[in-house]
Coordinates of C-alpha atoms and ligand atoms in Angstrom, one line a residue:
X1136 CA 4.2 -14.9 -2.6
X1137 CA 7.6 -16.5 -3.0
X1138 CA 10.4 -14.5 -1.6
X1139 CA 12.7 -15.2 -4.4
X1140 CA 10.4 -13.6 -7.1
X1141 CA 10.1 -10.9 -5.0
X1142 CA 13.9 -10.1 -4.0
X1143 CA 14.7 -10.5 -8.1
X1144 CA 11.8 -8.1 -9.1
X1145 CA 13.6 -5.3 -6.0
X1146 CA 16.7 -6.6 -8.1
X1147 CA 15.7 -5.5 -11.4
X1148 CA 13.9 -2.0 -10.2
X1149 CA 17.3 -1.0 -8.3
X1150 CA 19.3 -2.1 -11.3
X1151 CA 16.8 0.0 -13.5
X1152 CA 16.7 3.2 -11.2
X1153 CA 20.3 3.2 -11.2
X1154 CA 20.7 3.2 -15.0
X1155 CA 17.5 5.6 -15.0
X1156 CA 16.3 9.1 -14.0
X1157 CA 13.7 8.3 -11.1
X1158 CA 9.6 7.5 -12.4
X1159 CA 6.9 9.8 -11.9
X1160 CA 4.3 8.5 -9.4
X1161 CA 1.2 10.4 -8.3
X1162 CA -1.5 10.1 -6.0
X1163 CA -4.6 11.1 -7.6
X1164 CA -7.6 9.8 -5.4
X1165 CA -8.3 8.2 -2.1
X1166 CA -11.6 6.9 -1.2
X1167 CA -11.8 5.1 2.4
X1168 CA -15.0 3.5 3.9
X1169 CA -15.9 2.2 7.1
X1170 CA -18.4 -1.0 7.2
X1171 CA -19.0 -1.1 10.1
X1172 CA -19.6 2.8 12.1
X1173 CA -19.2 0.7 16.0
X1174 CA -15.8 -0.3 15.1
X1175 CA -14.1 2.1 12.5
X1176 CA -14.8 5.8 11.9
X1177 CA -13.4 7.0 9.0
X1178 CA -13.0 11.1 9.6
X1179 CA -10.8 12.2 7.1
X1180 CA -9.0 10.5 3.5
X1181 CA -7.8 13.2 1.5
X1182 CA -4.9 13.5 -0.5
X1183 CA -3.3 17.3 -0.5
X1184 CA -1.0 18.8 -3.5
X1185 CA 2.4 18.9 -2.5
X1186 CA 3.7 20.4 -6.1
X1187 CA 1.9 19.8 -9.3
X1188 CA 3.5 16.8 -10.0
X1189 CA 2.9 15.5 -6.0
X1190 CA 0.5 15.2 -4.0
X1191 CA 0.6 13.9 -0.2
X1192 CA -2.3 11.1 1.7
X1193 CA -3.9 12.1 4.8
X1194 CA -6.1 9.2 6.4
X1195 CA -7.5 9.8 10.2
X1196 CA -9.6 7.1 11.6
X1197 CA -11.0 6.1 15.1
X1198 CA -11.3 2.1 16.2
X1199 CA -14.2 2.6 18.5
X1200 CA -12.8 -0.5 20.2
X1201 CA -9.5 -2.3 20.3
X1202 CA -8.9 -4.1 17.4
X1203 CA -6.7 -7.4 18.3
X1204 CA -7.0 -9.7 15.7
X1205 CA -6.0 -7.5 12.1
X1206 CA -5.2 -8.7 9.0
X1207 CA -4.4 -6.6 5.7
X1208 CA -5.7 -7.5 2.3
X1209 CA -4.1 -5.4 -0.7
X1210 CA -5.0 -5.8 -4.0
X1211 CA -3.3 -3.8 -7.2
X1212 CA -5.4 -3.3 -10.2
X1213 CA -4.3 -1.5 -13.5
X1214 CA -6.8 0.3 -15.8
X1215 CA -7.5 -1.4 -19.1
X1216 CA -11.0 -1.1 -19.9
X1217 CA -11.5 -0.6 -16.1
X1218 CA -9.3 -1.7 -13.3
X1219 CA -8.0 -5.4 -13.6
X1220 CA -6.0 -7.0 -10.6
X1221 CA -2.2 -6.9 -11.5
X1222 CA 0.9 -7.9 -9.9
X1223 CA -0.4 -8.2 -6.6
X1224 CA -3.3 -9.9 -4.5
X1225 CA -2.2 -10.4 -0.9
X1226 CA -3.1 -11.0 2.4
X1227 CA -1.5 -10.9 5.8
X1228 CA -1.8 -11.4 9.2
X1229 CA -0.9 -7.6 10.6
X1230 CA -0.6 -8.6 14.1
X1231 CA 2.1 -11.4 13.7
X1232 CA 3.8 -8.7 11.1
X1233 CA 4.3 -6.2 13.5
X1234 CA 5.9 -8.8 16.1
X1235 CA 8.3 -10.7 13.9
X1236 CA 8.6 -8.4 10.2
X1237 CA 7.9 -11.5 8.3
X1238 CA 6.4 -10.5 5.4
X1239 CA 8.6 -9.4 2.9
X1240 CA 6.0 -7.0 0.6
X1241 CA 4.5 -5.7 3.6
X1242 CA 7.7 -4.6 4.8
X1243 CA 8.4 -2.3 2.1
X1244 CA 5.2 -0.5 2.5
X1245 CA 5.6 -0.1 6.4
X1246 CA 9.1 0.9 5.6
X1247 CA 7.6 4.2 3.9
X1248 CA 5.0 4.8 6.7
X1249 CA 6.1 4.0 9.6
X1250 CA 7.7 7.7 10.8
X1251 CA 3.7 8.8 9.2
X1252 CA 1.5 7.2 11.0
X1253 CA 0.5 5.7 13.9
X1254 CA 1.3 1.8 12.3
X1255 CA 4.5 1.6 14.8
X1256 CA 3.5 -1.0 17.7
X1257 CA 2.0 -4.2 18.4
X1258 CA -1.6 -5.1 18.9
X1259 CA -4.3 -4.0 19.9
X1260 CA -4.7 -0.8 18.0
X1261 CA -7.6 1.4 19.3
X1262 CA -8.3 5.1 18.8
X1263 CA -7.3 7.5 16.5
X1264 CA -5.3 6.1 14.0
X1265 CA -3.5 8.3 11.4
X1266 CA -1.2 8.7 7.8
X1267 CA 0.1 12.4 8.0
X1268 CA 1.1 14.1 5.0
X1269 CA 2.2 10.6 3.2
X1270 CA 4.2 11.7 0.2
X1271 CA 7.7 9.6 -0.4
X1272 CA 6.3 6.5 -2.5
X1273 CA 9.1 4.2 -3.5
X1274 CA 8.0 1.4 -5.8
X1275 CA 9.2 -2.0 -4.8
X1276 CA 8.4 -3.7 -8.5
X1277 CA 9.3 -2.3 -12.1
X1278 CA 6.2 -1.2 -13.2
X1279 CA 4.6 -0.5 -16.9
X1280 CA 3.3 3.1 -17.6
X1281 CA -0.4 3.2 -15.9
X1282 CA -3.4 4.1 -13.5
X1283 CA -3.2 2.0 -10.9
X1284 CA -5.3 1.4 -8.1
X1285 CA -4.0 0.0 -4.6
X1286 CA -6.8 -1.3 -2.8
X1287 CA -7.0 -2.3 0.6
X1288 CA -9.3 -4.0 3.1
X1289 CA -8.5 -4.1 6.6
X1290 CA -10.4 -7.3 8.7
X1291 CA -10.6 -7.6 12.2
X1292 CA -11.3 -11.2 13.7
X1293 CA -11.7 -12.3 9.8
X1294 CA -14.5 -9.4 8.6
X1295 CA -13.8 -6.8 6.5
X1296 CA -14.4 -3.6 8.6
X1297 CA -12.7 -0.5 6.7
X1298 CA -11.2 0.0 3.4
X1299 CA -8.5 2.9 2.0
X1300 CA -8.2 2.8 -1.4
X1301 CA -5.7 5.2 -3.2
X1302 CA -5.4 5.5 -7.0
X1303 CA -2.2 6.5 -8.7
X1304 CA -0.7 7.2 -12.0
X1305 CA 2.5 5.9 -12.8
X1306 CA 5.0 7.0 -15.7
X1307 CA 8.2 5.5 -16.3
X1308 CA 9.4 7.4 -19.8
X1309 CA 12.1 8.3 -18.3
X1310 CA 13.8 4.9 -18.1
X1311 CA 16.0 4.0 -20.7
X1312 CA 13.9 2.6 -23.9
X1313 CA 16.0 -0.7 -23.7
X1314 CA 14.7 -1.1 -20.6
X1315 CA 10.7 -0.5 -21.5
X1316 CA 11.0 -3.5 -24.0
X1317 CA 11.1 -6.2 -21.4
X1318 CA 8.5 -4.8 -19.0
X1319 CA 5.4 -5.2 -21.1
X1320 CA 2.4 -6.3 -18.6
X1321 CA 2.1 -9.8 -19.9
X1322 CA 5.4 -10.6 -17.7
X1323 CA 3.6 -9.6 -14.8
X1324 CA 1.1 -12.3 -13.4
X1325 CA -0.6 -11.4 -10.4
X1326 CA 1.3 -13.0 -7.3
X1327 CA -1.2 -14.3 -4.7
X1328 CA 0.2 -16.3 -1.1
Ligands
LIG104 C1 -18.9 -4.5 14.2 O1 -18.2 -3.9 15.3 C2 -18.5 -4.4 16.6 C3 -17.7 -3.7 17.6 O2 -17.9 -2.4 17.7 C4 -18.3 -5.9 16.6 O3 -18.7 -6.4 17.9 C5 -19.1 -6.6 15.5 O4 -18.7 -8.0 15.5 C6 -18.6 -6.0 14.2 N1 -19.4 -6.6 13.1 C7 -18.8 -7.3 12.2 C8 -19.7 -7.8 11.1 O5 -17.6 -7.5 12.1
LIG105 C1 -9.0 13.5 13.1 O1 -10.3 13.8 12.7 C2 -11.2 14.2 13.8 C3 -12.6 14.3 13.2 O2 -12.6 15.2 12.1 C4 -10.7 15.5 14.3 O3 -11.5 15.9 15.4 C5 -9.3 15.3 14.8 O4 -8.8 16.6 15.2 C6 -8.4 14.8 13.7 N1 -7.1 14.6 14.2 C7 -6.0 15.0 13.7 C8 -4.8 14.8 14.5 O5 -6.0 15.5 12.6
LIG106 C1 12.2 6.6 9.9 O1 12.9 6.8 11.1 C2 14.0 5.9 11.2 C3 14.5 6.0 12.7 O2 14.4 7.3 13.1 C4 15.0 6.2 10.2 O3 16.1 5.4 10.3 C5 14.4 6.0 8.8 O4 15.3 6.4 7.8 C6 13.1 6.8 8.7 N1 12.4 6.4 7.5 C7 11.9 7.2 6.6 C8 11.2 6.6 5.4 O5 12.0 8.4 6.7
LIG107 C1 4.5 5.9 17.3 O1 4.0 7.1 16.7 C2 3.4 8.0 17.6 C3 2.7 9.1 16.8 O2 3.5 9.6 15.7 C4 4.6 8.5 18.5 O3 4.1 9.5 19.4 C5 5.2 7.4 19.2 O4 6.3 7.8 20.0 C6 5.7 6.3 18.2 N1 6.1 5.1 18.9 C7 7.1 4.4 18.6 C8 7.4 3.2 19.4 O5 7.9 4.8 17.7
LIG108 C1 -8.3 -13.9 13.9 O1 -9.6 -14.1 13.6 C2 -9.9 -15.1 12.6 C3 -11.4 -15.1 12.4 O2 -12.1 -15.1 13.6 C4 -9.4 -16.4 13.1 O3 -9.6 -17.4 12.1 C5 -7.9 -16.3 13.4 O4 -7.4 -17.5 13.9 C6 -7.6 -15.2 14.4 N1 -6.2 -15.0 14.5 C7 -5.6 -15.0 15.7 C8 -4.1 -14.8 15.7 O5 -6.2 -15.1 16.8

């Protein structure tokens, strides 16, 4: 994705949250599956309710063996008529992200789990692998009113082995109307790399 779409959509959402109250965001599902039981087990992927308008993730997995070769494919869809891909469909190499930070988007996702889960060193990653209580979502791109769905497949040496999947619901009424006009979907093409 190029970097300079990216640092004017964090632009335009900082400009908008600082004109606006704060959006709503909610977790409302999360559905992980292993593919493949001799390398991932997938114990736990629950979300818990924090409040009634929050709720927190909880993922706990076990790599069977060390995984040294990850990469990290996420995907956003938006419900029209079932979930569409929107905004985002990405993949990186996780290994060489968690040596150099070199990928902008992924970044800002680590930024709000790193002190939650166990995503904090370099490769290889083996064991129990966690996301505790998972609950302070900050969203990097001005987003339209929606269910959303982040998808995400994790491959080892190139395969797909697990997957965490978390839906959401996101509501921005309480951004200032002048502001709604100019985010309609249509300027949001989905941004592959
Ligand atoms: C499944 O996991 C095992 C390691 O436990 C690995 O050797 C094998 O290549 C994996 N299969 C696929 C399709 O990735
Ligand atoms: C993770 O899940 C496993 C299997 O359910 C459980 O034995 C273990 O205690 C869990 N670990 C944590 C820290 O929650
Ligand atoms: C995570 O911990 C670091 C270092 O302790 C701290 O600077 C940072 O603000 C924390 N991030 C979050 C999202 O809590
Ligand atoms: C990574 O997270 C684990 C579990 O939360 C913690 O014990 C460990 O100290 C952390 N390591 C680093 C380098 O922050
Ligand atoms: C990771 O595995 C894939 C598929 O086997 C391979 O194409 C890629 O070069 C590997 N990456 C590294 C850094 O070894």
């Amino acid at each position: 994705m190029d970097h300079k779409v990216f640092i004017f959509a964090v632009s335009l959402l900082v400009a908008y949250l600082s004109c606006g109250e704060a959006p709503y965001l909610k977790m409302t599902n999360a559905v992980c599956k292993s593919y493949n039981k001799s390398w991932v087990v997938v114990h736990y992927c629950r979300l818990k309710a924090y409040s009634r308008a929050k709720t927190s993730l909880n993922i706990n997995v076990t790599f069977v063996e060390p995984a040294r070769n990850i990469s990290v494919h996420f995907k956003t869809m938006k419900k029209a008529n079932g979930y569409k891909p929107f905004l985002f469909d990405y993949t990186f190499d996780a290994c060489e992200f968690m040596r150099r930070r070199n990928q902008p988007v992924a970044k800002i996702i680590w930024y709000m789990i790193r002190n939650v889960s166990t995503i904090n060193h370099t490769c290889p990653y083996e064991g129990l692998q966690m996301l505790s209580d998972f609950h302070k979502v900050d969203i990097p791109v001005p987003l339209p009113s929606g269910d959303y769905l982040l998808m995400v497949d994790w491959l080892f040496d190139g395969k797909t082995q697990f997957a965490t999947n978390v839906y959401f619901t996101f509501i921005e009424d309480l951004l200032p109307t002048s502001s709604k006009h100019r985010r309609g979907s249509k300027e949001f093409p989905v941004l592959r790399n």
